[in-house]
Amino acid sequence: MKPFEYIRASTPEAAAKRAGQGACIIAGGTNLLDLMKLEVMTPAALTDINRLDLKTIDETSGGGLRIGALVTNSDLAADAHVRRDWPVLAKALLAGASGQLRNKATTGGNLLQRTRCYYFTDTAMPCNKRDPGSGCGAMEGHNRIHAILGGSEHCIATHPSDMAVAMMALEAQVEIMGAGGAKRDVELAEFYRLPGDTPHIETILEQGDLITAVTLPKPIASRQIYRKVRDRASYAFALVSVAAIVRVEEGRIAHAALAFGGLAPKPWRDIAVEEALVGQKPTEALFARSADILLDGAQGHGSNDFKIPLARRTLMAVLVEATKGTSQ
Ligand code: SF4
């Protein structure tokens, strides 16, 4: 590991200012420290934000929830309010990593975790995300865990988060403090960038930006499901995951919000899929049509071709579960 300067920030403003000067923010460190040991990330300075007052979960005046950036994944999953009103989020959190990691990993850090692409973490291999312009080892290589949607000729990495998939379906907002101390809110749907020809730029964050919280809107009456398909029952990233928030009224789908993990460089949401469902009677034919819309343009790269039929089956199974017993 390369030497680095280490500073503890005492206020969010000080942390954002240090970040503006090029320091890397560290919170739980569950991903960053691994990448530093591998010399995939080699920051000259770290700013530790663990002592900041960003650890509370509070109701908003509009009936939503404000989750401090330093709330751990364990505490968020165990929160009674989350378990009651946003169960898809609790389920997604508990599907991620291990108990030990969830005790350290934070809400802000989870959003910013890096891809687990094998070539990204192997500094002997080409990778446009780690070393822009060097090529993409996965494109013609072993790409079993890679993207079938949203990739580019320069990068087909997937985003590894479960939490962010649920938050995408919940239409979360990210609260950000800039290097000058000003705050702004960004829809999570606008937060991540697709790789295009700049796969090393993953979010809309500017140098000096600090995530201070994530806000969930008021909950809606719905059936909420998080289904994760992976190689083993725990401690594995999603091959395909689906977060679904669905309400059926009088035999028709009145609300549908769906987000997908394991398929794309960011937590994936396709509004056209939801629009095709809303107002319709839940039938297998409808679910098949929604899968057609989701997977229109999906592209396998060899080892990950199986994800296309797997995503279809997973989405259809989730929609059956979400609407079961609701027809009239
Ligand atoms: Fe790098 Fe992306 Fe290619 Fe993986 S898929 S090797 S992260 S450029």
Short mmCIF file of C-alpha atoms and ligand atoms in Angstrom, two decimals:
data_model
loop_
_atom_site.label_atom_id
_atom_site.label_comp_id
_atom_site.label_asym_id
_atom_site.label_seq_id
_atom_site.Cartn_x
_atom_site.Cartn_y
_atom_site.Cartn_z
CA MET A 1 0.00 0.00 0.00
CA LYS A 2 1.28 3.47 -0.84
CA PRO A 3 1.78 6.02 1.97
CA PHE A 4 -1.01 8.56 2.47
CA GLU A 5 -1.87 11.48 4.72
CA TYR A 6 -4.70 10.84 7.21
CA ILE A 7 -6.92 13.53 8.73
CA ARG A 8 -10.11 13.35 10.80
CA ALA A 9 -12.71 15.92 9.81
CA SER A 10 -14.66 17.58 12.60
CA THR A 11 -17.40 19.15 10.46
CA PRO A 12 -19.00 18.30 7.09
CA GLU A 13 -17.80 21.66 5.78
CA ALA A 14 -14.20 20.82 6.68
CA ALA A 15 -14.51 17.39 5.06
CA ALA A 16 -15.97 18.87 1.87
CA LYS A 17 -13.22 21.50 1.81
CA ARG A 18 -10.52 18.84 2.17
CA ALA A 19 -12.18 16.78 -0.54
CA GLY A 20 -12.14 19.87 -2.73
CA GLN A 21 -8.37 19.92 -2.27
CA GLY A 22 -8.15 16.33 -3.54
CA ALA A 23 -8.45 14.23 -0.38
CA CYS A 24 -10.41 11.01 -0.60
CA ILE A 25 -13.29 10.59 1.89
CA ILE A 26 -13.24 7.47 4.05
CA ALA A 27 -16.19 6.28 6.16
CA GLY A 28 -16.62 2.51 6.71
CA GLY A 29 -13.77 1.82 4.31
CA THR A 30 -15.12 -1.62 3.44
CA ASN A 31 -14.40 -1.13 -0.26
CA LEU A 32 -11.82 1.67 -0.30
CA LEU A 33 -9.28 -0.07 1.94
CA ASP A 34 -9.36 -3.23 -0.19
CA LEU A 35 -8.77 -1.13 -3.31
CA MET A 36 -5.91 0.75 -1.62
CA LYS A 37 -4.24 -2.52 -0.60
CA LEU A 38 -4.48 -3.68 -4.21
CA GLU A 39 -3.21 -0.24 -5.36
CA VAL A 40 -6.26 0.15 -7.56
CA MET A 41 -6.91 3.40 -5.69
CA THR A 42 -3.90 5.33 -4.41
CA PRO A 43 -5.14 8.53 -2.74
CA ALA A 44 -2.43 10.85 -1.40
CA ALA A 45 -4.72 11.92 1.46
CA LEU A 46 -7.69 10.45 3.33
CA THR A 47 -10.26 12.46 5.25
CA ASP A 48 -12.00 10.34 7.85
CA ILE A 49 -15.61 11.47 8.37
CA ASN A 50 -16.60 8.91 10.99
CA ARG A 51 -16.89 11.52 13.77
CA LEU A 52 -19.35 13.69 11.87
CA ASP A 53 -22.93 13.99 13.03
CA LEU A 54 -24.41 12.15 10.04
CA LYS A 55 -25.65 9.05 11.85
CA THR A 56 -29.32 9.75 12.46
CA ILE A 57 -32.49 8.50 10.75
CA ASP A 58 -35.21 11.15 10.93
CA GLU A 59 -38.72 11.55 9.61
CA THR A 60 -39.08 14.44 7.19
CA SER A 61 -41.89 16.97 7.42
CA GLY A 62 -43.45 15.38 4.31
CA GLY A 63 -43.67 11.92 5.89
CA GLY A 64 -40.50 10.62 4.26
CA LEU A 65 -37.21 9.58 5.83
CA ARG A 66 -33.84 11.31 5.97
CA ILE A 67 -30.99 8.84 6.38
CA GLY A 68 -27.65 10.30 7.45
CA ALA A 69 -24.75 9.32 5.21
CA LEU A 70 -22.97 7.57 8.09
CA VAL A 71 -25.92 5.37 9.13
CA THR A 72 -24.58 1.85 8.84
CA ASN A 73 -26.24 -0.73 6.63
CA SER A 74 -27.01 -2.81 9.76
CA ASP A 75 -28.68 0.05 11.60
CA LEU A 76 -30.70 1.05 8.55
CA ALA A 77 -31.90 -2.51 7.94
CA ALA A 78 -32.90 -2.83 11.61
CA ASP A 79 -34.72 0.50 11.84
CA ALA A 80 -38.37 -0.14 12.80
CA HIS A 81 -39.64 2.63 10.52
CA VAL A 82 -37.73 1.24 7.52
CA ARG A 83 -38.87 -2.31 8.20
CA ARG A 84 -42.51 -1.20 8.41
CA ASP A 85 -42.79 1.35 5.59
CA TRP A 86 -39.89 0.65 3.23
CA PRO A 87 -39.37 -3.12 3.65
CA VAL A 88 -37.82 -3.43 0.19
CA LEU A 89 -34.90 -1.38 1.52
CA ALA A 90 -34.44 -3.53 4.62
CA LYS A 91 -34.57 -6.68 2.49
CA ALA A 92 -32.04 -5.34 -0.01
CA LEU A 93 -29.65 -4.30 2.75
CA LEU A 94 -29.83 -7.71 4.41
CA ALA A 95 -29.17 -9.38 1.05
CA GLY A 96 -25.86 -7.52 0.76
CA ALA A 97 -22.39 -8.51 1.98
CA SER A 98 -22.06 -10.10 5.45
CA GLY A 99 -23.10 -9.09 8.95
CA GLN A 100 -19.61 -7.84 9.77
CA LEU A 101 -19.44 -5.72 6.63
CA ARG A 102 -22.93 -4.32 7.12
CA ASN A 103 -21.88 -3.20 10.62
CA LYS A 104 -19.17 -1.00 9.07
CA ALA A 105 -20.55 -0.08 5.64
CA THR A 106 -22.38 3.25 5.49
CA THR A 107 -25.27 4.60 3.46
CA GLY A 108 -23.12 7.11 1.58
CA GLY A 109 -20.31 4.64 1.01
CA ASN A 110 -22.68 1.97 -0.26
CA LEU A 111 -23.85 4.30 -3.02
CA LEU A 112 -20.24 4.95 -4.02
CA GLN A 113 -18.82 1.43 -3.91
CA ARG A 114 -16.88 0.44 -7.00
CA THR A 115 -17.51 -2.38 -9.42
CA ARG A 116 -16.25 -5.88 -8.61
CA CYS A 117 -15.10 -6.44 -12.23
CA TYR A 118 -12.13 -8.82 -11.99
CA TYR A 119 -10.08 -6.73 -14.42
CA PHE A 120 -10.70 -3.51 -12.49
CA THR A 121 -9.10 -5.00 -9.39
CA ASP A 122 -6.17 -6.61 -11.24
CA THR A 123 -3.63 -3.91 -11.98
CA ALA A 124 -1.82 -6.21 -14.44
CA MET A 125 -4.86 -6.11 -16.76
CA PRO A 126 -6.20 -3.35 -19.01
CA CYS A 127 -9.18 -1.45 -17.62
CA ASN A 128 -10.62 1.82 -18.90
CA LYS A 129 -12.25 2.53 -15.56
CA ARG A 130 -9.02 2.22 -13.54
CA ASP A 131 -6.66 3.44 -16.24
CA PRO A 132 -8.55 5.42 -18.94
CA GLY A 133 -7.54 4.49 -22.47
CA SER A 134 -5.90 1.18 -21.52
CA GLY A 135 -8.73 -0.99 -22.90
CA CYS A 136 -11.32 -3.28 -21.38
CA GLY A 137 -10.16 -6.73 -20.31
CA ALA A 138 -13.71 -7.94 -19.77
CA MET A 139 -15.06 -7.27 -23.25
CA GLU A 140 -13.35 -10.31 -24.79
CA GLY A 141 -12.49 -11.92 -21.48
CA HIS A 142 -14.33 -13.54 -18.61
CA ASN A 143 -17.48 -11.45 -18.30
CA ARG A 144 -19.92 -13.65 -16.44
CA ILE A 145 -20.82 -10.94 -13.91
CA HIS A 146 -20.94 -8.10 -16.41
CA ALA A 147 -23.62 -5.84 -17.84
CA ILE A 148 -26.20 -6.64 -20.49
CA LEU A 149 -27.81 -3.18 -20.35
CA GLY A 150 -26.31 0.31 -20.35
CA GLY A 151 -22.71 -0.68 -21.12
CA SER A 152 -20.50 0.78 -23.84
CA GLU A 153 -17.64 -0.45 -26.00
CA HIS A 154 -15.36 0.98 -23.30
CA CYS A 155 -16.85 -0.66 -20.19
CA ILE A 156 -19.47 -3.27 -19.28
CA ALA A 157 -18.97 -3.29 -15.50
CA THR A 158 -21.97 -3.69 -13.19
CA HIS A 159 -22.75 -1.66 -10.11
CA PRO A 160 -22.58 -4.02 -7.12
CA SER A 161 -24.98 -2.39 -4.64
CA ASP A 162 -28.21 -3.98 -3.41
CA MET A 163 -29.18 -0.98 -1.26
CA ALA A 164 -29.01 1.42 -4.20
CA VAL A 165 -31.33 -0.80 -6.27
CA ALA A 166 -34.04 -0.56 -3.61
CA MET A 167 -33.44 3.18 -3.24
CA MET A 168 -33.77 3.60 -7.00
CA ALA A 169 -37.21 1.96 -6.94
CA LEU A 170 -38.11 4.11 -3.92
CA GLU A 171 -37.18 7.29 -5.84
CA ALA A 172 -34.63 8.41 -3.27
CA GLN A 173 -32.81 11.72 -3.37
CA VAL A 174 -29.14 12.22 -2.49
CA GLU A 175 -28.25 15.22 -0.34
CA ILE A 176 -24.83 16.60 -1.27
CA MET A 177 -22.62 19.29 0.28
CA GLY A 178 -20.24 20.99 -2.12
CA ALA A 179 -16.68 22.10 -1.35
CA GLY A 180 -17.97 25.60 -0.57
CA GLY A 181 -20.49 24.25 1.99
CA ALA A 182 -23.64 24.69 -0.13
CA LYS A 183 -26.13 21.81 -0.12
CA ARG A 184 -28.16 20.45 -3.01
CA ASP A 185 -30.45 17.47 -3.62
CA VAL A 186 -30.09 15.17 -6.62
CA GLU A 187 -32.52 12.44 -7.64
CA LEU A 188 -30.81 9.06 -7.35
CA ALA A 189 -32.04 8.43 -10.90
CA GLU A 190 -29.76 11.32 -11.99
CA PHE A 191 -26.87 10.48 -9.66
CA TYR A 192 -25.11 7.73 -11.64
CA ARG A 193 -23.59 8.12 -15.11
CA LEU A 194 -23.41 5.43 -17.73
CA PRO A 195 -19.87 4.59 -18.87
CA GLY A 196 -19.98 5.90 -22.45
CA ASP A 197 -16.39 6.79 -23.33
CA THR A 198 -15.58 7.94 -19.76
CA PRO A 199 -16.16 4.87 -17.57
CA HIS A 200 -13.86 6.28 -14.87
CA ILE A 201 -16.52 8.95 -14.12
CA GLU A 202 -19.28 7.07 -12.33
CA THR A 203 -21.47 9.74 -10.73
CA ILE A 204 -22.37 13.41 -11.08
CA LEU A 205 -20.30 14.23 -7.97
CA GLU A 206 -17.75 17.00 -8.44
CA GLN A 207 -14.44 17.17 -6.61
CA GLY A 208 -15.22 18.33 -3.08
CA ASP A 209 -18.77 16.99 -3.00
CA LEU A 210 -19.72 15.10 0.17
CA ILE A 211 -22.85 12.96 0.45
CA THR A 212 -24.53 14.02 3.70
CA ALA A 213 -27.82 12.08 3.54
CA VAL A 214 -30.28 10.12 1.44
CA THR A 215 -33.95 11.05 1.57
CA LEU A 216 -36.86 8.71 0.85
CA PRO A 217 -40.23 10.15 -0.12
CA LYS A 218 -43.40 9.33 1.82
CA PRO A 219 -44.15 5.59 1.62
CA ILE A 220 -47.01 4.35 -0.50
CA ALA A 221 -49.26 1.42 0.30
CA SER A 222 -47.77 -1.39 -1.76
CA ARG A 223 -46.36 -4.87 -1.82
CA GLN A 224 -42.57 -4.61 -1.74
CA ILE A 225 -40.20 -7.34 -2.88
CA TYR A 226 -36.43 -7.63 -3.23
CA ARG A 227 -35.31 -10.76 -5.02
CA LYS A 228 -31.62 -11.42 -5.52
CA VAL A 229 -30.30 -14.23 -7.71
CA ARG A 230 -26.67 -15.10 -7.00
CA ASP A 231 -24.20 -17.93 -7.09
CA ARG A 232 -24.54 -18.81 -3.39
CA ALA A 233 -27.06 -18.04 -0.69
CA SER A 234 -25.05 -15.35 1.10
CA TYR A 235 -22.04 -13.09 0.69
CA ALA A 236 -22.25 -12.90 -3.10
CA PHE A 237 -23.07 -10.09 -5.49
CA ALA A 238 -26.24 -10.22 -7.58
CA LEU A 239 -26.26 -11.81 -10.99
CA VAL A 240 -29.73 -10.33 -11.26
CA SER A 241 -31.75 -8.56 -8.60
CA VAL A 242 -35.16 -6.92 -8.72
CA ALA A 243 -36.65 -4.37 -6.32
CA ALA A 244 -40.39 -4.12 -6.85
CA ILE A 245 -42.97 -1.80 -5.33
CA VAL A 246 -46.38 -2.73 -6.67
CA ARG A 247 -49.96 -1.92 -5.72
CA VAL A 248 -53.02 -3.54 -7.27
CA GLU A 249 -56.44 -1.90 -6.95
CA GLU A 250 -59.68 -3.42 -8.16
CA GLY A 251 -57.84 -6.05 -10.15
CA ARG A 252 -55.52 -3.68 -12.00
CA ILE A 253 -51.97 -2.55 -11.32
CA ALA A 254 -52.26 0.94 -9.86
CA HIS A 255 -48.57 1.51 -9.10
CA ALA A 256 -45.36 -0.17 -10.23
CA ALA A 257 -41.79 0.91 -9.51
CA LEU A 258 -39.06 -1.54 -10.48
CA ALA A 259 -35.28 -1.38 -10.30
CA PHE A 260 -32.68 -3.95 -11.24
CA GLY A 261 -29.23 -4.87 -9.99
CA GLY A 262 -26.52 -6.96 -11.65
CA LEU A 263 -27.62 -5.97 -15.14
CA ALA A 264 -26.06 -2.56 -15.77
CA PRO A 265 -23.31 -0.12 -14.74
CA LYS A 266 -25.82 1.55 -12.44
CA PRO A 267 -28.94 0.48 -10.55
CA TRP A 268 -31.24 0.18 -13.55
CA ARG A 269 -34.75 1.59 -13.84
CA ASP A 270 -36.75 1.63 -17.06
CA ILE A 271 -39.89 3.75 -16.81
CA ALA A 272 -41.30 2.17 -19.99
CA VAL A 273 -41.52 -1.18 -18.17
CA GLU A 274 -43.57 0.40 -15.41
CA GLU A 275 -45.79 2.32 -17.81
CA ALA A 276 -46.61 -0.92 -19.60
CA LEU A 277 -47.80 -2.44 -16.33
CA VAL A 278 -49.84 0.37 -14.79
CA GLY A 279 -53.56 0.26 -15.50
CA GLN A 280 -53.41 -3.35 -16.71
CA LYS A 281 -54.74 -6.59 -15.25
CA PRO A 282 -51.83 -8.67 -13.91
CA THR A 283 -51.43 -11.57 -16.32
CA GLU A 284 -48.54 -13.70 -17.43
CA ALA A 285 -48.81 -12.21 -20.93
CA LEU A 286 -48.47 -8.71 -19.46
CA PHE A 287 -45.44 -9.74 -17.41
CA ALA A 288 -43.83 -11.28 -20.51
CA ARG A 289 -44.42 -8.03 -22.40
CA SER A 290 -42.79 -6.02 -19.59
CA ALA A 291 -39.76 -8.32 -19.73
CA ASP A 292 -39.59 -7.79 -23.51
CA ILE A 293 -39.47 -4.03 -22.92
CA LEU A 294 -36.82 -4.33 -20.21
CA LEU A 295 -34.59 -6.53 -22.33
CA ASP A 296 -35.07 -4.81 -25.66
CA GLY A 297 -31.49 -3.98 -26.67
CA ALA A 298 -29.90 -6.20 -24.00
CA GLN A 299 -26.55 -7.50 -25.16
CA GLY A 300 -24.59 -10.44 -23.83
CA HIS A 301 -20.82 -10.69 -24.25
CA GLY A 302 -20.34 -14.45 -24.12
CA SER A 303 -20.03 -15.62 -20.54
CA ASN A 304 -22.90 -13.40 -19.41
CA ASP A 305 -25.41 -14.32 -22.15
CA PHE A 306 -27.34 -16.32 -19.54
CA LYS A 307 -28.32 -13.10 -17.78
CA ILE A 308 -30.85 -12.22 -20.49
CA PRO A 309 -33.17 -15.21 -19.88
CA LEU A 310 -32.36 -15.09 -16.16
CA ALA A 311 -33.47 -11.44 -15.94
CA ARG A 312 -36.68 -12.32 -17.81
CA ARG A 313 -37.52 -15.19 -15.47
CA THR A 314 -36.65 -13.20 -12.36
CA LEU A 315 -38.77 -10.20 -13.35
CA MET A 316 -41.73 -12.39 -14.22
CA ALA A 317 -41.47 -14.33 -10.96
CA VAL A 318 -41.31 -11.10 -8.97
CA LEU A 319 -44.37 -9.69 -10.74
CA VAL A 320 -46.30 -12.90 -10.06
CA GLU A 321 -45.36 -12.66 -6.38
CA ALA A 322 -46.16 -8.94 -6.21
CA THR A 323 -49.66 -9.39 -7.64
CA LYS A 324 -50.57 -12.82 -6.31
CA GLY A 325 -54.08 -13.04 -4.83
CA THR A 326 -55.04 -9.54 -5.97
CA SER A 327 -57.11 -10.34 -9.08
CA GLN A 328 -60.87 -9.90 -8.86
FE1 SF4 B 1 -12.55 -2.07 -16.61
FE2 SF4 B 1 -15.12 -1.74 -17.09
FE3 SF4 B 1 -13.74 -3.28 -18.69
FE4 SF4 B 1 -14.18 -4.06 -16.18
S1 SF4 B 1 -15.72 -3.79 -17.74
S2 SF4 B 1 -12.25 -4.16 -17.33
S3 SF4 B 1 -14.21 -2.10 -15.10
S4 SF4 B 1 -13.41 -1.08 -18.37
#
